[in-house]
């Protein structure tokens, strides 16, 4: 896994940053809800325009980063699948004639279709999600302490 991350480290870092910024939307939403409820509870009409601008900014932020997150995550996963398929292809191609014919053609096809997809779904994708969840877990108490 580390080899594939190093191979696509710029895309990995960019995908991770976009993913982290997307995960901050619930914290931003909590701030907006706090702001709007403060306006209505205190009946302070002077802050309504600020609150409306915050809501519009939140909607733009959410739409933009959700789009970028899905786009770059798919691009990163596609690059990983392509690199893994290329490595499998080279390892099969570098076998000698006798070793190649010991296995059936179906097993080689299975490596390219099922196994690459299984590694992507069960290893690459959860790895990226795990990093984001840990970061979100670390950032949430900081934001909670700031609010109280």
Tab-separated table of C-alpha atoms in Angstrom:
chain	number	residue	atom	x	y	z
A	1	UNK	CA	0.000	0.000	0.000
A	2	UNK	CA	2.808	2.401	0.863
A	3	UNK	CA	4.324	1.826	-2.572
A	4	UNK	CA	1.096	2.907	-4.254
A	5	UNK	CA	0.747	5.942	-2.000
A	6	UNK	CA	4.315	7.003	-2.814
A	7	UNK	CA	3.649	6.486	-6.507
A	8	UNK	CA	0.666	8.857	-6.403
A	9	UNK	CA	1.622	10.964	-3.387
A	10	UNK	CA	0.513	14.324	-4.791
A	11	UNK	CA	-2.893	12.983	-5.758
A	12	UNK	CA	-3.153	11.192	-2.404
A	13	UNK	CA	-2.357	14.358	-0.439
A	14	UNK	CA	-4.746	16.457	-2.509
A	15	UNK	CA	-7.510	13.844	-2.135
A	16	UNK	CA	-6.896	13.677	1.599
A	17	UNK	CA	-7.041	17.460	2.014
A	18	UNK	CA	-10.245	17.721	-0.022
A	19	UNK	CA	-11.731	14.848	1.976
A	20	UNK	CA	-10.837	16.517	5.271
A	21	UNK	CA	-12.341	19.812	4.149
A	22	UNK	CA	-15.509	17.977	3.149
A	23	UNK	CA	-15.697	16.373	6.583
A	24	UNK	CA	-15.632	19.797	8.209
A	25	UNK	CA	-19.080	20.651	6.835
A	26	UNK	CA	-20.956	19.318	9.903
A	27	UNK	CA	-18.844	21.576	12.114
A	28	UNK	CA	-19.594	24.549	9.890
A	29	UNK	CA	-23.296	23.597	9.950
A	30	UNK	CA	-23.230	23.475	13.767
A	31	UNK	CA	-21.798	26.985	13.800
A	32	UNK	CA	-24.548	28.214	11.469
A	33	UNK	CA	-27.280	26.593	13.551
A	34	UNK	CA	-25.807	28.186	16.665
A	35	UNK	CA	-25.734	31.563	14.927
A	36	UNK	CA	-29.294	31.320	13.583
A	37	UNK	CA	-30.742	30.071	16.866
A	38	UNK	CA	-28.967	32.932	18.684
A	39	UNK	CA	-30.581	35.416	16.333
A	40	UNK	CA	-34.063	34.018	16.883
A	41	UNK	CA	-33.716	33.545	20.640
A	42	UNK	CA	-32.305	37.022	21.205
A	43	UNK	CA	-34.509	38.550	18.480
A	44	UNK	CA	-31.494	40.395	17.108
A	45	UNK	CA	-32.477	41.458	13.599
A	46	UNK	CA	-29.182	43.188	12.855
A	47	UNK	CA	-27.368	39.871	12.346
A	48	UNK	CA	-29.865	38.339	9.909
A	49	UNK	CA	-27.925	39.385	6.802
A	50	UNK	CA	-24.707	37.951	8.232
A	51	UNK	CA	-26.544	34.723	8.974
A	52	UNK	CA	-27.982	34.578	5.460
A	53	UNK	CA	-24.518	35.065	3.970
A	54	UNK	CA	-23.211	32.275	6.194
A	55	UNK	CA	-25.969	29.953	4.986
A	56	UNK	CA	-25.230	30.792	1.345
A	57	UNK	CA	-21.496	30.294	1.935
A	58	UNK	CA	-22.221	26.959	3.605
A	59	UNK	CA	-24.320	25.767	0.665
A	60	UNK	CA	-21.624	26.746	-1.830
A	61	UNK	CA	-18.912	25.191	0.348
A	62	UNK	CA	-20.865	21.949	0.752
A	63	UNK	CA	-21.672	21.643	-2.954
A	64	UNK	CA	-18.158	22.496	-4.111
A	65	UNK	CA	-16.273	20.253	-1.718
A	66	UNK	CA	-18.709	17.352	-2.087
A	67	UNK	CA	-18.179	17.481	-5.839
A	68	UNK	CA	-14.389	17.774	-5.531
A	69	UNK	CA	-14.302	15.013	-2.921
A	70	UNK	CA	-16.176	12.520	-5.071
A	71	UNK	CA	-14.229	13.509	-8.175
A	72	UNK	CA	-10.727	13.235	-6.697
A	73	UNK	CA	-11.524	10.153	-4.650
A	74	UNK	CA	-12.698	8.395	-7.814
A	75	UNK	CA	-9.628	9.598	-9.704
A	76	UNK	CA	-7.308	8.373	-6.941
A	77	UNK	CA	-9.001	4.985	-6.765
A	78	UNK	CA	-8.811	4.670	-10.552
A	79	UNK	CA	-5.063	5.385	-10.486
A	80	UNK	CA	-4.560	2.809	-7.731
A	81	UNK	CA	-6.523	0.176	-9.652
A	82	UNK	CA	-4.525	0.918	-12.794
A	83	UNK	CA	-1.210	0.655	-10.933
A	84	UNK	CA	-2.252	-2.568	-9.243
A	85	UNK	CA	-3.443	-4.059	-12.541
A	86	UNK	CA	-0.187	-3.039	-14.194
A	87	UNK	CA	1.839	-4.706	-11.442
A	88	UNK	CA	-0.227	-7.891	-11.696
A	89	UNK	CA	0.138	-7.869	-15.477
A	90	UNK	CA	3.918	-7.505	-15.233
A	91	UNK	CA	4.195	-10.310	-12.688
A	92	UNK	CA	2.147	-12.619	-14.920
A	93	UNK	CA	4.031	-11.585	-18.031
A	94	UNK	CA	7.417	-12.195	-16.384
A	95	UNK	CA	6.607	-15.821	-15.576
A	96	UNK	CA	8.285	-18.494	-17.603
A	97	UNK	CA	6.292	-20.604	-20.036
A	98	UNK	CA	5.771	-23.594	-17.722
A	99	UNK	CA	4.650	-21.509	-14.745
A	100	UNK	CA	2.202	-19.601	-16.911
A	101	UNK	CA	0.451	-22.731	-18.183
A	102	UNK	CA	0.172	-24.267	-14.689
A	103	UNK	CA	-2.756	-21.913	-13.985
A	104	UNK	CA	-5.862	-21.570	-16.099
A	105	UNK	CA	-6.628	-18.460	-18.121
A	106	UNK	CA	-9.726	-17.957	-15.937
A	107	UNK	CA	-7.585	-17.532	-12.827
A	108	UNK	CA	-5.586	-14.802	-14.529
A	109	UNK	CA	-8.772	-13.087	-15.668
A	110	UNK	CA	-10.078	-13.345	-12.131
A	111	UNK	CA	-6.985	-11.511	-10.893
A	112	UNK	CA	-7.694	-8.597	-13.213
A	113	UNK	CA	-11.425	-8.330	-12.616
A	114	UNK	CA	-12.482	-9.648	-9.229
A	115	UNK	CA	-9.308	-9.450	-7.166
A	116	UNK	CA	-8.342	-5.916	-8.169
A	117	UNK	CA	-11.865	-4.721	-7.384
A	118	UNK	CA	-11.824	-6.589	-4.066
A	119	UNK	CA	-8.501	-5.000	-3.052
A	120	UNK	CA	-9.827	-1.583	-4.053
A	121	UNK	CA	-13.109	-1.965	-2.152
A	122	UNK	CA	-11.711	-3.656	0.943
A	123	UNK	CA	-8.295	-2.038	1.287
A	124	UNK	CA	-7.666	1.182	-0.649
A	125	UNK	CA	-11.037	2.866	-0.044
A	126	UNK	CA	-11.277	2.045	3.700
A	127	UNK	CA	-7.686	3.213	4.200
A	128	UNK	CA	-8.519	6.702	2.949
A	129	UNK	CA	-11.750	6.777	4.942
A	130	UNK	CA	-9.934	5.644	8.086
A	131	UNK	CA	-7.493	8.558	7.854
A	132	UNK	CA	-10.354	11.029	7.450
A	133	UNK	CA	-12.352	9.588	10.351
A	134	UNK	CA	-9.328	9.772	12.634
A	135	UNK	CA	-8.723	13.383	11.631
A	136	UNK	CA	-12.377	14.232	12.180
A	137	UNK	CA	-12.198	12.550	15.588
A	138	UNK	CA	-9.208	14.706	16.504
A	139	UNK	CA	-10.776	17.966	15.235
A	140	UNK	CA	-14.229	17.526	16.800
A	141	UNK	CA	-13.200	17.962	20.463
A	142	UNK	CA	-11.261	21.096	19.531
A	143	UNK	CA	-14.354	22.616	17.941
A	144	UNK	CA	-16.571	21.465	20.805
A	145	UNK	CA	-14.270	23.102	23.379
A	146	UNK	CA	-14.287	26.298	21.348
A	147	UNK	CA	-18.090	26.416	21.373
A	148	UNK	CA	-18.449	25.946	25.131
